[in-house]
mmCIF file of N, CA and C in Angstrom:
data_model
loop_
_atom_site.group_PDB
_atom_site.id
_atom_site.type_symbol
_atom_site.label_atom_id
_atom_site.label_comp_id
_atom_site.label_asym_id
_atom_site.label_seq_id
_atom_site.Cartn_x
_atom_site.Cartn_y
_atom_site.Cartn_z
ATOM 1 N N UNK P 1 17.743 1.387 13.879
ATOM 2 C CA UNK P 1 16.968 0.585 12.969
ATOM 3 C C UNK P 1 17.052 -0.861 13.442
ATOM 4 N N UNK P 2 15.946 -1.553 13.343
ATOM 5 C CA UNK P 2 15.870 -2.947 13.749
ATOM 6 C C UNK P 2 15.641 -3.815 12.527
ATOM 7 N N UNK P 3 16.294 -4.952 12.497
ATOM 8 C CA UNK P 3 16.104 -5.901 11.403
ATOM 9 C C UNK P 3 15.085 -6.947 11.821
ATOM 10 N N UNK P 4 14.233 -7.347 10.876
ATOM 11 C CA UNK P 4 13.294 -8.439 11.118
ATOM 12 C C UNK P 4 13.466 -9.462 10.003
ATOM 13 N N UNK P 5 13.097 -10.680 10.288
ATOM 14 C CA UNK P 5 13.171 -11.742 9.292
ATOM 15 C C UNK P 5 11.752 -12.180 8.947
ATOM 16 N N UNK P 6 11.504 -12.399 7.671
ATOM 17 C CA UNK P 6 10.221 -12.943 7.242
ATOM 18 C C UNK P 6 10.489 -14.169 6.386
ATOM 19 N N UNK P 7 9.516 -15.031 6.298
ATOM 20 C CA UNK P 7 9.640 -16.241 5.499
ATOM 21 C C UNK P 7 8.775 -16.102 4.262
ATOM 22 N N UNK P 8 9.372 -16.284 3.099
ATOM 23 C CA UNK P 8 8.660 -16.236 1.818
ATOM 24 C C UNK P 8 8.887 -17.553 1.105
ATOM 25 N N UNK P 9 7.871 -18.011 0.382
ATOM 26 C CA UNK P 9 8.120 -19.193 -0.433
ATOM 27 C C UNK P 9 8.859 -18.774 -1.703
ATOM 28 N N UNK P 10 9.335 -19.732 -2.457
ATOM 29 C CA UNK P 10 10.169 -19.430 -3.632
ATOM 30 C C UNK P 10 9.454 -18.542 -4.643
ATOM 31 N N UNK P 11 8.174 -18.789 -4.861
ATOM 32 C CA UNK P 11 7.417 -17.990 -5.835
ATOM 33 C C UNK P 11 7.288 -16.545 -5.365
ATOM 34 N N UNK P 12 7.037 -16.338 -4.070
ATOM 35 C CA UNK P 12 6.947 -14.980 -3.531
ATOM 36 C C UNK P 12 8.285 -14.260 -3.647
ATOM 37 N N UNK P 13 9.356 -14.967 -3.375
ATOM 38 C CA UNK P 13 10.685 -14.366 -3.457
ATOM 39 C C UNK P 13 11.025 -13.960 -4.891
ATOM 40 N N UNK P 14 10.684 -14.813 -5.845
ATOM 41 C CA UNK P 14 10.922 -14.468 -7.257
ATOM 42 C C UNK P 14 10.076 -13.262 -7.671
ATOM 43 N N UNK P 15 8.827 -13.234 -7.226
ATOM 44 C CA UNK P 15 7.963 -12.096 -7.537
ATOM 45 C C UNK P 15 8.479 -10.803 -6.934
ATOM 46 N N UNK P 16 8.953 -10.885 -5.701
ATOM 47 C CA UNK P 16 9.524 -9.713 -5.034
ATOM 48 C C UNK P 16 10.760 -9.216 -5.768
ATOM 49 N N UNK P 17 11.626 -10.132 -6.157
ATOM 50 C CA UNK P 17 12.844 -9.758 -6.885
ATOM 51 C C UNK P 17 12.497 -9.117 -8.224
ATOM 52 N N UNK P 18 11.496 -9.667 -8.908
ATOM 53 C CA UNK P 18 11.077 -9.132 -10.206
ATOM 54 C C UNK P 18 10.498 -7.722 -10.039
ATOM 55 N N UNK P 19 9.640 -7.545 -9.045
ATOM 56 C CA UNK P 19 9.045 -6.224 -8.802
ATOM 57 C C UNK P 19 10.115 -5.195 -8.456
ATOM 58 N N UNK P 20 11.055 -5.581 -7.617
ATOM 59 C CA UNK P 20 12.123 -4.662 -7.221
ATOM 60 C C UNK P 20 12.966 -4.268 -8.425
ATOM 61 N N UNK P 21 13.296 -5.241 -9.257
ATOM 62 C CA UNK P 21 14.106 -4.949 -10.441
ATOM 63 C C UNK P 21 13.359 -3.998 -11.380
ATOM 64 N N UNK P 22 12.067 -4.252 -11.592
ATOM 65 C CA UNK P 22 11.272 -3.391 -12.473
ATOM 66 C C UNK P 22 11.153 -1.977 -11.908
ATOM 67 N N UNK P 23 11.139 -1.856 -10.573
ATOM 68 C CA UNK P 23 11.028 -0.547 -9.937
ATOM 69 C C UNK P 23 12.384 0.139 -9.786
ATOM 70 N N UNK P 24 13.457 -0.575 -10.111
ATOM 71 C CA UNK P 24 14.793 0.003 -10.000
ATOM 72 C C UNK P 24 15.255 0.167 -8.561
ATOM 73 N N UNK P 25 14.860 -0.764 -7.706
ATOM 74 C CA UNK P 25 15.269 -0.698 -6.308
ATOM 75 C C UNK P 25 15.584 -2.092 -5.796
ATOM 76 N N UNK P 26 16.136 -2.157 -4.600
ATOM 77 C CA UNK P 26 16.429 -3.451 -4.005
ATOM 78 C C UNK P 26 15.149 -4.022 -3.387
ATOM 79 N N UNK P 27 15.197 -5.311 -3.091
ATOM 80 C CA UNK P 27 14.057 -5.935 -2.423
ATOM 81 C C UNK P 27 13.800 -5.265 -1.073
ATOM 82 N N UNK P 28 14.878 -4.923 -0.366
ATOM 83 C CA UNK P 28 14.742 -4.271 0.935
ATOM 84 C C UNK P 28 14.055 -2.910 0.797
ATOM 85 N N UNK P 29 14.444 -2.135 -0.204
ATOM 86 C CA UNK P 29 13.818 -0.827 -0.424
ATOM 87 C C UNK P 29 12.340 -0.987 -0.772
ATOM 88 N N UNK P 30 12.038 -1.966 -1.602
ATOM 89 C CA UNK P 30 10.652 -2.204 -2.004
ATOM 90 C C UNK P 30 9.805 -2.595 -0.797
ATOM 91 N N UNK P 31 10.328 -3.494 0.040
ATOM 92 C CA UNK P 31 9.592 -3.902 1.231
ATOM 93 C C UNK P 31 9.417 -2.760 2.212
ATOM 94 N N UNK P 32 10.460 -1.947 2.392
ATOM 95 C CA UNK P 32 10.364 -0.806 3.302
ATOM 96 C C UNK P 32 9.292 0.168 2.814
ATOM 97 N N UNK P 33 9.249 0.415 1.497
ATOM 98 C CA UNK P 33 8.226 1.303 0.937
ATOM 99 C C UNK P 33 6.831 0.726 1.137
ATOM 100 N N UNK P 34 6.690 -0.592 0.954
ATOM 101 C CA UNK P 34 5.395 -1.242 1.150
ATOM 102 C C UNK P 34 4.941 -1.137 2.603
ATOM 103 N N UNK P 35 5.858 -1.315 3.540
ATOM 104 C CA UNK P 35 5.524 -1.194 4.963
ATOM 105 C C UNK P 35 5.135 0.250 5.276
ATOM 106 N N UNK P 36 5.858 1.212 4.732
ATOM 107 C CA UNK P 36 5.509 2.622 4.945
ATOM 108 C C UNK P 36 4.090 2.915 4.461
ATOM 109 N N UNK P 37 3.745 2.419 3.277
ATOM 110 C CA UNK P 37 2.404 2.630 2.734
ATOM 111 C C UNK P 37 1.341 1.948 3.597
ATOM 112 N N UNK P 38 1.638 0.760 4.076
ATOM 113 C CA UNK P 38 0.713 0.042 4.951
ATOM 114 C C UNK P 38 0.468 0.828 6.234
ATOM 115 N N UNK P 39 1.534 1.320 6.846
ATOM 116 C CA UNK P 39 1.389 2.093 8.076
ATOM 117 C C UNK P 39 0.640 3.399 7.832
ATOM 118 N N UNK P 40 0.906 4.043 6.715
ATOM 119 C CA UNK P 40 0.214 5.285 6.381
ATOM 120 C C UNK P 40 -1.283 5.043 6.204
ATOM 121 N N UNK P 41 -1.651 3.998 5.492
ATOM 122 C CA UNK P 41 -3.069 3.718 5.262
ATOM 123 C C UNK P 41 -3.750 3.251 6.545
ATOM 124 N N UNK P 42 -3.000 2.606 7.419
ATOM 125 C CA UNK P 42 -3.552 2.124 8.684
ATOM 126 C C UNK P 42 -3.918 3.298 9.591
ATOM 127 N N UNK P 43 -3.111 4.358 9.562
ATOM 128 C CA UNK P 43 -3.330 5.522 10.431
ATOM 129 C C UNK P 43 -4.459 6.415 9.953
ATOM 130 N N UNK P 44 -4.670 6.469 8.644
ATOM 131 C CA UNK P 44 -5.689 7.379 8.115
ATOM 132 C C UNK P 44 -7.070 6.759 8.284
ATOM 133 N N UNK P 45 -8.075 7.587 8.535
ATOM 134 C CA UNK P 45 -9.419 7.044 8.713
ATOM 135 C C UNK P 45 -9.903 6.407 7.407
ATOM 136 N N UNK P 46 -10.463 5.260 7.533
ATOM 137 C CA UNK P 46 -10.947 4.537 6.362
ATOM 138 C C UNK P 46 -12.329 5.035 5.962
ATOM 139 N N UNK P 47 -12.579 5.045 4.687
ATOM 140 C CA UNK P 47 -13.900 5.389 4.174
ATOM 141 C C UNK P 47 -14.681 4.077 4.078
ATOM 142 N N UNK P 48 -15.852 4.002 4.708
ATOM 143 C CA UNK P 48 -16.626 2.755 4.634
ATOM 144 C C UNK P 48 -16.901 2.373 3.187
ATOM 145 N N UNK P 49 -16.948 1.073 2.926
ATOM 146 C CA UNK P 49 -17.141 0.602 1.548
ATOM 147 C C UNK P 49 -18.400 1.178 0.912
ATOM 148 N N UNK P 50 -19.512 1.237 1.659
ATOM 149 C CA UNK P 50 -20.743 1.752 1.066
ATOM 150 C C UNK P 50 -20.599 3.213 0.671
ATOM 151 N N UNK P 51 -19.823 3.981 1.417
ATOM 152 C CA UNK P 51 -19.661 5.406 1.136
ATOM 153 C C UNK P 51 -18.869 5.622 -0.144
ATOM 154 N N UNK P 52 -17.985 4.717 -0.476
ATOM 155 C CA UNK P 52 -17.215 4.857 -1.708
ATOM 156 C C UNK P 52 -18.131 4.816 -2.926
ATOM 157 N N UNK P 53 -19.191 4.027 -2.843
ATOM 158 C CA UNK P 53 -20.112 3.906 -3.976
ATOM 159 C C UNK P 53 -21.070 5.086 -4.062
ATOM 160 N N UNK P 54 -21.270 5.786 -2.954
ATOM 161 C CA UNK P 54 -22.223 6.892 -2.929
ATOM 162 C C UNK P 54 -21.713 8.132 -3.642
ATOM 163 N N UNK P 55 -20.421 8.304 -3.649
ATOM 164 C CA UNK P 55 -19.857 9.501 -4.249
ATOM 165 C C UNK P 55 -19.792 10.617 -3.223
ATOM 166 N N UNK P 56 -19.596 11.854 -3.679
ATOM 167 C CA UNK P 56 -19.469 12.975 -2.751
ATOM 168 C C UNK P 56 -20.736 13.155 -1.922
ATOM 169 N N UNK P 57 -20.572 13.468 -0.652
ATOM 170 C CA UNK P 57 -21.729 13.667 0.226
ATOM 171 C C UNK P 57 -22.188 15.104 0.230
ATOM 172 N N UNK P 58 -21.423 15.997 -0.340
ATOM 173 C CA UNK P 58 -21.782 17.413 -0.409
ATOM 174 C C UNK P 58 -22.207 17.717 -1.839
ATOM 175 N N UNK P 59 -23.384 18.309 -2.005
ATOM 176 C CA UNK P 59 -23.827 18.625 -3.372
ATOM 177 C C UNK P 59 -22.892 19.663 -3.999
ATOM 178 N N UNK P 60 -22.738 19.620 -5.309
ATOM 179 C CA UNK P 60 -21.883 20.605 -5.962
ATOM 180 C C UNK P 60 -22.405 22.025 -5.755
ATOM 181 N N UNK P 61 -21.497 22.966 -5.657
ATOM 182 C CA UNK P 61 -21.873 24.366 -5.473
ATOM 183 C C UNK P 61 -22.569 24.875 -6.725
ATOM 184 N N UNK P 62 -23.605 25.666 -6.519
ATOM 185 C CA UNK P 62 -24.307 26.270 -7.649
ATOM 186 C C UNK P 62 -23.823 27.702 -7.801
ATOM 187 N N UNK P 63 -23.667 28.127 -9.019
ATOM 188 C CA UNK P 63 -23.184 29.480 -9.298
ATOM 189 C C UNK P 63 -24.360 30.330 -9.737
ATOM 190 N N UNK P 64 -24.839 31.209 -8.842
ATOM 191 C CA UNK P 64 -25.989 32.069 -9.174
ATOM 192 C C UNK P 64 -25.543 33.448 -9.459
#
């Protein structure tokens, strides 16, 4: 495991501490989870914004 350092301003640090406390985890755990989610979403193919508004592209099945 590698450690990295990031710079946060005081307001960001307070917000991070508050979020971690509300989630019942440490700031490090919260940040690690956020990075995991970021990497997961980065790897998955994105749905274009216009397609999100269109809805399903396959018509619903009809029961005859």
